[in-house]
CSV table of C-alpha atoms and ligand atoms in Angstrom, one decimal:
chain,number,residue,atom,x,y,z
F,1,UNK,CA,95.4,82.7,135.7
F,2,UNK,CA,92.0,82.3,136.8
F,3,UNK,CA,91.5,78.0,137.7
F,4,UNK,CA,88.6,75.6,138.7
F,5,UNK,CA,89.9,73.3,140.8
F,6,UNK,CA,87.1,70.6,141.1
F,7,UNK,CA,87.7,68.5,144.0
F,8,UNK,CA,89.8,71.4,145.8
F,9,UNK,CA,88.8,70.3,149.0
F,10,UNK,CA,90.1,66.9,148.9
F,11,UNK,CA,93.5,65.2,149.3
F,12,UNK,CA,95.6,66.5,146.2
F,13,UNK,CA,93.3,69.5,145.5
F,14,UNK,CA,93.5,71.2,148.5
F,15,UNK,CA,97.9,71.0,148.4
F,16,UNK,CA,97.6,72.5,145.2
F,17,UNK,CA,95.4,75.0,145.4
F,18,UNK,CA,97.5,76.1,148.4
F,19,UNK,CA,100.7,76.3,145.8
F,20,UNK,CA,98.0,77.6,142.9
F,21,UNK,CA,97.2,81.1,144.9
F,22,UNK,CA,101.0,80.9,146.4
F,23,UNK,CA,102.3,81.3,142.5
F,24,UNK,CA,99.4,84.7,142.4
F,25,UNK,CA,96.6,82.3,140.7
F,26,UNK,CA,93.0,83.4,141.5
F,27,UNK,CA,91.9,79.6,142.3
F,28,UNK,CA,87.7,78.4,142.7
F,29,UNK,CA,86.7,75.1,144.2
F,30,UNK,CA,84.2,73.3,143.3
F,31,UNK,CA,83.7,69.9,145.7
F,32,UNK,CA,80.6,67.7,147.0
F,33,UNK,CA,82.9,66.9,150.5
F,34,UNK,CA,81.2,63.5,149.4
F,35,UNK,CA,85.4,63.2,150.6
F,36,UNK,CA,86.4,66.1,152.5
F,37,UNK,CA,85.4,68.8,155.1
F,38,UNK,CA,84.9,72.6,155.0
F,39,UNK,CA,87.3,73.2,157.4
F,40,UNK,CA,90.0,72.4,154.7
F,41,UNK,CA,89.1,75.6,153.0
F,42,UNK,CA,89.3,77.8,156.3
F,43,UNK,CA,92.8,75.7,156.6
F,44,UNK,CA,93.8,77.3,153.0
F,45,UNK,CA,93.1,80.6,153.5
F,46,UNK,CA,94.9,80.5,156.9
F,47,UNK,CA,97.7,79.6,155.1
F,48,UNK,CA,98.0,81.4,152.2
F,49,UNK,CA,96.0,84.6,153.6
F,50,UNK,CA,94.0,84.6,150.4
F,51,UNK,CA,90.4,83.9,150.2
F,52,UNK,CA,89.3,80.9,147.8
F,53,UNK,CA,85.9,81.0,146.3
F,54,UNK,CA,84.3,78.0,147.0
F,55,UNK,CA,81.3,76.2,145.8
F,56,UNK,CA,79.5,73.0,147.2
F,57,UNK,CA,78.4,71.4,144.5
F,58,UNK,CA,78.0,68.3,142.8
F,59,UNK,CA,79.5,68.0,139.1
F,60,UNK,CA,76.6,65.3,138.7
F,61,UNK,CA,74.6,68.8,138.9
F,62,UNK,CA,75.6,70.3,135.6
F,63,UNK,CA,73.3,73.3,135.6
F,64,UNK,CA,75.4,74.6,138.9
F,65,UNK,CA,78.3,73.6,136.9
F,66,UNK,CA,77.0,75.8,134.5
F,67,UNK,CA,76.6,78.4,136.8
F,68,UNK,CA,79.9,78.7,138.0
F,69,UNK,CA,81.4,79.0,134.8
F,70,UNK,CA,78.5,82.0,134.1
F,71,UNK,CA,79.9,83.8,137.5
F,72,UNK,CA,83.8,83.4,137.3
F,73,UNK,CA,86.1,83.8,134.8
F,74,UNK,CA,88.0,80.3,133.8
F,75,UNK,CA,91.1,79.7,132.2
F,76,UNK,CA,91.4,76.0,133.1
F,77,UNK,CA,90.1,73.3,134.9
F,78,UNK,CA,92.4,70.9,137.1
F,79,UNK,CA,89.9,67.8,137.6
F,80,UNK,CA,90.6,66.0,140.6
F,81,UNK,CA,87.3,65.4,141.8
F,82,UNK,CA,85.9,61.4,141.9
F,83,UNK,CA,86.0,58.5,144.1
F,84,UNK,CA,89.4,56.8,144.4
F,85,UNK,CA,88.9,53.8,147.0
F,86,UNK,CA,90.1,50.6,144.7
F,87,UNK,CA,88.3,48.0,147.5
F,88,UNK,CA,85.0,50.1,147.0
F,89,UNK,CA,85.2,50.6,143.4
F,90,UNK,CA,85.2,46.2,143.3
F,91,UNK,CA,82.1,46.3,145.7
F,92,UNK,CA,80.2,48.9,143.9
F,93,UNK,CA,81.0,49.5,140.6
F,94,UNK,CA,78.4,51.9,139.0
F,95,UNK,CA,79.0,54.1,142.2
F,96,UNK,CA,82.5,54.7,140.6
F,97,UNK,CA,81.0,54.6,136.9
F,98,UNK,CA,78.9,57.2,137.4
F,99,UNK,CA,80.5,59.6,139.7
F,100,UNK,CA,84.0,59.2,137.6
F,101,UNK,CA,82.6,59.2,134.1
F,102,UNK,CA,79.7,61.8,134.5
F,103,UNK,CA,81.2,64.3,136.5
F,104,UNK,CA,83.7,64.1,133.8
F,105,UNK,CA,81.7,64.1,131.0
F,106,UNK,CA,79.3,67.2,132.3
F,107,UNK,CA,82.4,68.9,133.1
F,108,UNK,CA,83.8,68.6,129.3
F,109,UNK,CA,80.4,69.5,128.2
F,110,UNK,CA,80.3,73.1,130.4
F,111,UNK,CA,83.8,73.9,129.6
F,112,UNK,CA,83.2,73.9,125.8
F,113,UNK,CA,79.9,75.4,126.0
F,114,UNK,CA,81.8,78.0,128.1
F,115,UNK,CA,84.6,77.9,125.7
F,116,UNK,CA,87.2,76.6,128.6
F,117,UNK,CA,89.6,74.4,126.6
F,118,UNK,CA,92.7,73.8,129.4
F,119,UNK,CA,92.5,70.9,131.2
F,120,UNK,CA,94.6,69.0,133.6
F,121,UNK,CA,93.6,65.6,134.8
F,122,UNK,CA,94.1,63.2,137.6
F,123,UNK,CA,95.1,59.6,136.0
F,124,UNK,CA,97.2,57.4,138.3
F,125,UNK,CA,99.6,54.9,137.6
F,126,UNK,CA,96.8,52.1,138.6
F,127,UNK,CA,96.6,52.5,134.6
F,128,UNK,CA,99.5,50.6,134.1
F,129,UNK,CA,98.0,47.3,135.3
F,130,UNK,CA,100.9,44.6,135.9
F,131,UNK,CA,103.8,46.0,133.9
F,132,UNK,CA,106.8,43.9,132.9
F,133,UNK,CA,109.9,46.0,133.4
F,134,UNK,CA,111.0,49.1,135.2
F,135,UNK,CA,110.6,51.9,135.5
F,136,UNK,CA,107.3,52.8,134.1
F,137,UNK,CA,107.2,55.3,130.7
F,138,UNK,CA,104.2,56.9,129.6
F,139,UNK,CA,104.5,54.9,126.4
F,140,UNK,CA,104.0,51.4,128.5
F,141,UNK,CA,100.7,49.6,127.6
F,142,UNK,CA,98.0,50.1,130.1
F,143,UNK,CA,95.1,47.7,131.5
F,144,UNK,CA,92.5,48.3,134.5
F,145,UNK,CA,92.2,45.4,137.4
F,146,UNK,CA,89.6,46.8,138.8
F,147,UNK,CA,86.5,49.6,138.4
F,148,UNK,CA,88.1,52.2,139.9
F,149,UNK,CA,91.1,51.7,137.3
F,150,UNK,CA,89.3,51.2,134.3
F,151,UNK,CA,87.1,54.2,135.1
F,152,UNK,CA,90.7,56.2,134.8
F,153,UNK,CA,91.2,54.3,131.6
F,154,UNK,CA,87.9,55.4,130.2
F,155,UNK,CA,88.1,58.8,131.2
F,156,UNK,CA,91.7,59.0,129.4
F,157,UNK,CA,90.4,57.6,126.1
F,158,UNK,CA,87.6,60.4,126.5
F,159,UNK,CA,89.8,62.9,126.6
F,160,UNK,CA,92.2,61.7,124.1
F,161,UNK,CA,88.9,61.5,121.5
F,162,UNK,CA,87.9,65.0,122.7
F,163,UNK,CA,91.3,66.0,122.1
F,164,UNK,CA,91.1,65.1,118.5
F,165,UNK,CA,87.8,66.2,118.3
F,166,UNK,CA,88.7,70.2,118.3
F,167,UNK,CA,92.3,71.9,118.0
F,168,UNK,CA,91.3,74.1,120.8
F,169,UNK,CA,91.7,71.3,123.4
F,170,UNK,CA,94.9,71.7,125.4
F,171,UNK,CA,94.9,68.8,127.9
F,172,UNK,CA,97.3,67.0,130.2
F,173,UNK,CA,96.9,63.5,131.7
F,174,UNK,CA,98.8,63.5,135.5
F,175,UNK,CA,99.2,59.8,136.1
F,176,UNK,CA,100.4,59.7,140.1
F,177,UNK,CA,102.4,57.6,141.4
F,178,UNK,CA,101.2,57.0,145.1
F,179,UNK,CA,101.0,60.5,147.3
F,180,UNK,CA,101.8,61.0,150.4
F,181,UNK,CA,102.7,63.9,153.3
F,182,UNK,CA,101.3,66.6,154.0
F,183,UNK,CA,101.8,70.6,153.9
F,184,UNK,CA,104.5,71.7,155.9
F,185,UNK,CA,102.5,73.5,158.3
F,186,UNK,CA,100.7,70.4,159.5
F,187,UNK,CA,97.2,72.2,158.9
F,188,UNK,CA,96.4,70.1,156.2
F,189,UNK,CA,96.5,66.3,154.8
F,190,UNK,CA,94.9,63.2,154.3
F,191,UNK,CA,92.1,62.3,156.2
F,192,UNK,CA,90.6,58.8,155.2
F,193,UNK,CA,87.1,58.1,155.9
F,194,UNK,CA,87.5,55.2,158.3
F,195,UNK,CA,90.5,52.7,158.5
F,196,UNK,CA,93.0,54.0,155.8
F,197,UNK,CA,93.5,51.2,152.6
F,198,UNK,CA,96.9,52.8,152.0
F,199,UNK,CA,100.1,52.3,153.8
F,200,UNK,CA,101.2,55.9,154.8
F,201,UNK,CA,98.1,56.8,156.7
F,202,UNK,CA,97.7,53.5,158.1
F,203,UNK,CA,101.1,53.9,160.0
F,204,UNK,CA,100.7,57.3,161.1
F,205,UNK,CA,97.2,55.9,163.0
F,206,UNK,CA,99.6,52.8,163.8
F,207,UNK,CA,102.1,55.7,165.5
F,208,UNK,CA,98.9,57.9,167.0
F,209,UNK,CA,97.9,55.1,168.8
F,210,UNK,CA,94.7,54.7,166.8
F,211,UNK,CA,95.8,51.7,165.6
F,212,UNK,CA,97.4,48.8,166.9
F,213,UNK,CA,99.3,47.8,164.2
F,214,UNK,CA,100.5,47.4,160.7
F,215,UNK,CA,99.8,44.0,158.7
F,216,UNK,CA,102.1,43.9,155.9
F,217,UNK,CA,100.8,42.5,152.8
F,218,UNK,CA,103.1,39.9,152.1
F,219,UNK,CA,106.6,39.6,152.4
F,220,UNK,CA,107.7,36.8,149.6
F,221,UNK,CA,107.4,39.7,146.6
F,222,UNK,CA,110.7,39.4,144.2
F,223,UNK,CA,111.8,42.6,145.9
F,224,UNK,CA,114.8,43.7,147.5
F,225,UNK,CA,113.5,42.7,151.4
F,226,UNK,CA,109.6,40.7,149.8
F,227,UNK,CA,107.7,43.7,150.5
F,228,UNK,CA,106.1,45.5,148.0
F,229,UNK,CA,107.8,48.5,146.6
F,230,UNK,CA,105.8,51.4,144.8
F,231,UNK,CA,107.4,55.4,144.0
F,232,UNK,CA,105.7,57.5,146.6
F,233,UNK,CA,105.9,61.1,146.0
F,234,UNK,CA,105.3,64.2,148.4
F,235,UNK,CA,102.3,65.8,147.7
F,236,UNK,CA,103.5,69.0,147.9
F,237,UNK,CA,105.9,68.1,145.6
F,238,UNK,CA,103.2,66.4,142.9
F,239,UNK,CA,100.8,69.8,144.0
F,240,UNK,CA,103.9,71.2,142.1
F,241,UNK,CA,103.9,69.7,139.5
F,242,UNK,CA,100.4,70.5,138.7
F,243,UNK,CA,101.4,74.0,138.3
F,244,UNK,CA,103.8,73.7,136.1
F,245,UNK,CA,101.2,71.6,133.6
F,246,UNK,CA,99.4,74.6,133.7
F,247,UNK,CA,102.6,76.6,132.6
F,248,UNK,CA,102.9,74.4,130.2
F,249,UNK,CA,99.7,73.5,128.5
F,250,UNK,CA,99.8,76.1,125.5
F,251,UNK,CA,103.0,74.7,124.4
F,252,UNK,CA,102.5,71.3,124.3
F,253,UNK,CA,100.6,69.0,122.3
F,254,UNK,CA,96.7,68.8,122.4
F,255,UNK,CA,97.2,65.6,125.0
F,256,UNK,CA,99.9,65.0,127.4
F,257,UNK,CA,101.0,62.0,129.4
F,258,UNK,CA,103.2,62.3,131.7
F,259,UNK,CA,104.2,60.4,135.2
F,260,UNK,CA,104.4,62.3,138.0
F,261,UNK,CA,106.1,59.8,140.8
F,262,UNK,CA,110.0,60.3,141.9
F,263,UNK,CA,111.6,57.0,139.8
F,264,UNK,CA,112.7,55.7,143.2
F,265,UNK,CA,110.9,52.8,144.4
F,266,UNK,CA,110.9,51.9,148.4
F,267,UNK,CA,109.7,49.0,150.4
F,268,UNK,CA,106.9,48.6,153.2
F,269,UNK,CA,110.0,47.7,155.4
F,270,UNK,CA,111.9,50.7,153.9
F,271,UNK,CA,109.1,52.9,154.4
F,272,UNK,CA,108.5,51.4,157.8
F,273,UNK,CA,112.2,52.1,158.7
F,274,UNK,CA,112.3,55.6,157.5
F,275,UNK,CA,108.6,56.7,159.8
F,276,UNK,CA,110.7,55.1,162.7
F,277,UNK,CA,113.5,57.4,161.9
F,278,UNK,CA,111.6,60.1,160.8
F,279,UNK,CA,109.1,60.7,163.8
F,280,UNK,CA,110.5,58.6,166.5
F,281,UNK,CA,107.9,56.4,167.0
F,282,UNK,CA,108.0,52.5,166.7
F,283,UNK,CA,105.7,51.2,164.6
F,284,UNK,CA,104.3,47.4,165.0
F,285,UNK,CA,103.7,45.3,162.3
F,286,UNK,CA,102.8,41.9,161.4
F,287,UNK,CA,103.4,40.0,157.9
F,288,UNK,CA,100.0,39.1,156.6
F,289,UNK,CA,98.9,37.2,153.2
F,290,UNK,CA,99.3,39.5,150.1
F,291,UNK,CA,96.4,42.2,149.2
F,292,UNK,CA,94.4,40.4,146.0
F,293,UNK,CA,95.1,42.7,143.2
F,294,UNK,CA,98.9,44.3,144.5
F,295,UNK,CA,102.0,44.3,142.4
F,296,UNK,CA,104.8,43.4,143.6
F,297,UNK,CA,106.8,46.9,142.4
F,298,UNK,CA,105.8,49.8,140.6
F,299,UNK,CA,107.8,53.2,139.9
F,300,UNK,CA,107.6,55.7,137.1
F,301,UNK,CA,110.2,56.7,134.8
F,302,UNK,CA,109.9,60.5,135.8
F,303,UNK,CA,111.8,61.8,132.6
F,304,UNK,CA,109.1,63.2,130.4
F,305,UNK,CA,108.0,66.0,133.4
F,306,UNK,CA,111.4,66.9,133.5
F,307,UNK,CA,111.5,67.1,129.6
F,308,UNK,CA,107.8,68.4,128.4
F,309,UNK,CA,107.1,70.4,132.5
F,310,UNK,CA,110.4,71.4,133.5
F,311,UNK,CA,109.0,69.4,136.7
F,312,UNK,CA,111.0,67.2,139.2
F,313,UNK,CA,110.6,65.8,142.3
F,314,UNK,CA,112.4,67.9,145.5
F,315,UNK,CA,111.3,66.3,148.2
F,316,UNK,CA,112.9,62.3,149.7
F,317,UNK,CA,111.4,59.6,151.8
F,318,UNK,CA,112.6,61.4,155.3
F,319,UNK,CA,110.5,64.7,154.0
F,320,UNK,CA,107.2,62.2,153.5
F,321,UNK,CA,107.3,60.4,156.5
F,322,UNK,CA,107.9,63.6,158.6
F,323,UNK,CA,105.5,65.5,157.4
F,324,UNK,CA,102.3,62.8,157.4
F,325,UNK,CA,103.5,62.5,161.3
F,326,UNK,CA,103.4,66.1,161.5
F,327,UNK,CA,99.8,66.3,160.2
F,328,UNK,CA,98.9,62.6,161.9
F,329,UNK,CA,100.3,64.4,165.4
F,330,UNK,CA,98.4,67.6,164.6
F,331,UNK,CA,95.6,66.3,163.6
F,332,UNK,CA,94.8,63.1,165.5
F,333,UNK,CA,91.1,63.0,164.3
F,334,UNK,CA,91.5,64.5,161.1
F,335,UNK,CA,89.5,67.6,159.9
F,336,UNK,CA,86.5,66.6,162.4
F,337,UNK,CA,85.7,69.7,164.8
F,338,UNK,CA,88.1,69.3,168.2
S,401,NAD,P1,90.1,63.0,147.7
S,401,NAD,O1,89.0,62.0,147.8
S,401,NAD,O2,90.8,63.5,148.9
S,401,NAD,O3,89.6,64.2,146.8
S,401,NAD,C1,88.7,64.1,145.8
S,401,NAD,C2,87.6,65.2,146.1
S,401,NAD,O4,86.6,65.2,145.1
S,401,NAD,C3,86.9,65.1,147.4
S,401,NAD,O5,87.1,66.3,148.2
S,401,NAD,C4,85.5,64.8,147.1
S,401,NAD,O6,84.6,65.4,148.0
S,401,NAD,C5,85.4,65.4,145.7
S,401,NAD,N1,84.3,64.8,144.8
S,401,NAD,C6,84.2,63.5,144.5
S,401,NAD,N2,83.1,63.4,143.7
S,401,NAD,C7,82.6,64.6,143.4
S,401,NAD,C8,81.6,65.1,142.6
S,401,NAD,N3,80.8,64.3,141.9
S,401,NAD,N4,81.4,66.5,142.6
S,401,NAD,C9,82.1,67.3,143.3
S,401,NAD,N5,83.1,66.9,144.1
S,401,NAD,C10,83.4,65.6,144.1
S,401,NAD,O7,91.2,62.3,146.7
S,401,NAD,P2,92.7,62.7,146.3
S,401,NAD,O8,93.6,61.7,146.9
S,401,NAD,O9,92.9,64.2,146.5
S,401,NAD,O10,92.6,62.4,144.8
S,401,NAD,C11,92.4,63.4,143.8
S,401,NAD,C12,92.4,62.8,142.4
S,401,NAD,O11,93.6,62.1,142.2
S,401,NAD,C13,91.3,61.7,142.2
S,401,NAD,O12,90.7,61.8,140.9
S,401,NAD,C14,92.1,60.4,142.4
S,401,NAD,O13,91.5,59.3,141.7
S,401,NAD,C15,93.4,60.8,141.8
S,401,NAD,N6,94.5,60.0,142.3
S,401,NAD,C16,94.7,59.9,143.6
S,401,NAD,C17,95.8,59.1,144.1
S,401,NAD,C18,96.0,58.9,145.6
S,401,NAD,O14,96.6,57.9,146.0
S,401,NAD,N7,95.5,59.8,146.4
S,401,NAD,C19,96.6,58.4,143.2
S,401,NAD,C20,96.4,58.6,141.8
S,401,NAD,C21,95.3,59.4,141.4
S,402,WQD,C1,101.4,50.5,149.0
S,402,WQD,C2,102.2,49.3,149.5
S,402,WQD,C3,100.7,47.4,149.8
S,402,WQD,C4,98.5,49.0,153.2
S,402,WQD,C5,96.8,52.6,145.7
S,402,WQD,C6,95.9,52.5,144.5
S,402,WQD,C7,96.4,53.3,143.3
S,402,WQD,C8,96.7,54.7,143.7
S,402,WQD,C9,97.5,54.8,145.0
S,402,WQD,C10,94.8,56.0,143.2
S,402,WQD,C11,101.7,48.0,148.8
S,402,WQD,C12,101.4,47.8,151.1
S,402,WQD,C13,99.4,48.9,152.1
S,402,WQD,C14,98.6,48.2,154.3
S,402,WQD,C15,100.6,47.2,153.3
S,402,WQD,N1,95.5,55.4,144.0
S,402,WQD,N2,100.4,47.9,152.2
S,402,WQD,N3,99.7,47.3,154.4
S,402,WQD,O1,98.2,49.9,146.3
S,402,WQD,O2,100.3,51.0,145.5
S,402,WQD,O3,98.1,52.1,145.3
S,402,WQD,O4,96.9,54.0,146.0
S,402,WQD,O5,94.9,56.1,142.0
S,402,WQD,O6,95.4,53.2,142.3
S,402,WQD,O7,95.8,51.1,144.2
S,402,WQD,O8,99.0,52.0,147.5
S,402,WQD,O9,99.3,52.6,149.9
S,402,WQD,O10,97.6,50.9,149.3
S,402,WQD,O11,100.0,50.3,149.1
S,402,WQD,O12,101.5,46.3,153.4
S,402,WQD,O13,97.9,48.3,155.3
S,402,WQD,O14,101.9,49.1,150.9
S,402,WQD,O15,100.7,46.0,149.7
S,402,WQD,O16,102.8,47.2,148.6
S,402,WQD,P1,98.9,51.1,146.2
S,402,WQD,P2,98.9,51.5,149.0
């Protein structure tokens, strides 16, 4: 199939564009690097031996949206392109407004004008707000804590009114659990833009010697050890599973939910434990005050991927933490130039 992968360059996008050509797709990028580097596409083509068309553009720009559309043939979009920094999105909520919403909206718009109706989205868990019991199911309510959430939110219930709005629509909501690792190869990961928020990348700078060392948010959670527990999920893994929503989008209802996370939950001190094992390294930490805004435990229920995708999770905590260190080790500085 012939895909637009919007935010190819980034995180998630460029793992699963590197599966997307893997599986014979004919894959073009479209990405601002607002969050990523050029280099990532050399890195791609490296790896598969394929060449990815690429464009530079801003979705806010919907005329070279347009274009795009006009130049290559598409048979869906995967959307993963938008701002995803929680802390941020509370410091400067129309910068996540506007990106999130209009870059979504314009690209709705294009696709129907360019008669494109299959489309996979990035959601994330953070749409389950504070839930009650566990594990998580698609059918759990949702509520948004903070701007970068609720934009999610918004941009679901968009999707589900354009969904009803015209048979044609095929689309699938991906809500992610939280992603980490890296391609095997090491040639490509996640590069944060300063001091990493979350807790894999921050321990891979801790074992790099970048940084000195962990604080821990909190250890008096009602969790197995205090620490908070989430489902982290290899992004390889979750690049996977993004392939087989596109397998599966014809088949299944106009709109899909569906969980993309392991249904294992793990620590801060288990994670902790399983880098030290995993790379070698020691890894200091100190227990600080809780982050406002955490949960104490989050982790999906990942039985509808399996049911509706035929998807489930391959890879375990060990495969994570070895291959962030791989990257980390790699790739001390990230993608900037050596
Ligand atoms: P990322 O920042 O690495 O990738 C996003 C890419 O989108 C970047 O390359 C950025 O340059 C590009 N981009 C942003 N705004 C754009 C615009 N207006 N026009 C063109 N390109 C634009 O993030 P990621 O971790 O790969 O996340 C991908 C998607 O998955 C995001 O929508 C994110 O909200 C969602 N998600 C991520 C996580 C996570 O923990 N990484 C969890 C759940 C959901
Ligand atoms: C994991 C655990 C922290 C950093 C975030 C977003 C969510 C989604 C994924 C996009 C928690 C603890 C962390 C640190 C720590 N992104 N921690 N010290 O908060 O589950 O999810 O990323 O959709 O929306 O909120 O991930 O990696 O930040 O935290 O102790 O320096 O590690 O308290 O228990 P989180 P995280």
């Amino acid at each position: 199939m012939d895909i637009l992968v919007t935010g190819g360059a980034g995180y998630i996008g460029s793992h699963t564009t590197i599966e997307l050509v893997n599986e014979g797709h004919n894959v073009v990028i479209v990405d601002n690097l607002s969050n990523s580097n050029k280099l990532v596409i050399d890195r791609i083509e490296e790896i598969t031996g394929k060449s990815v068309t690429s464009y530079f553009i801003d979705l806010l720009n919907k005329d070279e949206l347009d274009k795009v559309f006009k130049n290559n043939h598409i048979d869906a979009v995967i959307h993963f392109a938008g701002f995803k920094a929680v802390g941020e999105s509370v410091a400067l909520p129309l910068k996540y407004y506007s990106n999130n919403l209009v870059s979504t909206l314009n690209l709705c718009e294009v696709m129907e004008e360019n008669d494109v109706y299959n489309l996979i989205f990035s959601s994330s868990a953070t749409v389950y707000g504070k839930p009650e019991s566990f594990p998580i199911k698609e059918t759990f309510s949702t509520k948004a804590y903070n701007p970068y959430g609720r934009s999610k939110l918004i941009i679901e219930e968009i999707l589900m009114d354009l969904s009803h709005s015209n048979e044609k629509w095929n689309i699938t909501l991906l809500r992610y659990f939280n992603p980490v690792g890296a391609h095997a190869s090491g040639e490509i990961g996640e590069d944060p833009n300063g001091t990493p928020n979350n807790l894999m990348p921050y321990i891979t700078q801790v074992a790099v010697g970048k940084l000195q060392e962990l604080n821990v948010f909190g250890d008096d959670y009602d969790t197995v050890d205090g620490t908070g527990v989430r489902d982290y999920i290899h992004v390889v893994d979750l690049a996977k599973g993004h392939l087989k929503a596109l397998e599966n989008i014809e088949a299944n209802d106009r709109l899909e939910i569906v969980n993309l996370g392991t249904g294992e939950g793990y620590s801060v001190k288990q994670v902790i434990e399983a880098f030290q094992e995993a790379s070698g390294q020691h890894i200091n930490y100190k227990i600080v005050d809780r982050r406002p805004g955490d949960v104490a435990t989050s982790y999906a229920d990942p039985t509808k991927a399996y049911e509706k995708l035929g998807w489930k999770a391959e890879k375990d905590i060990n495969d994570m933490c070895r291959d962030s260190w791989n990257w980390q080790q790699k790739n001390p500085n990230g993608y900037e130039e050596k």
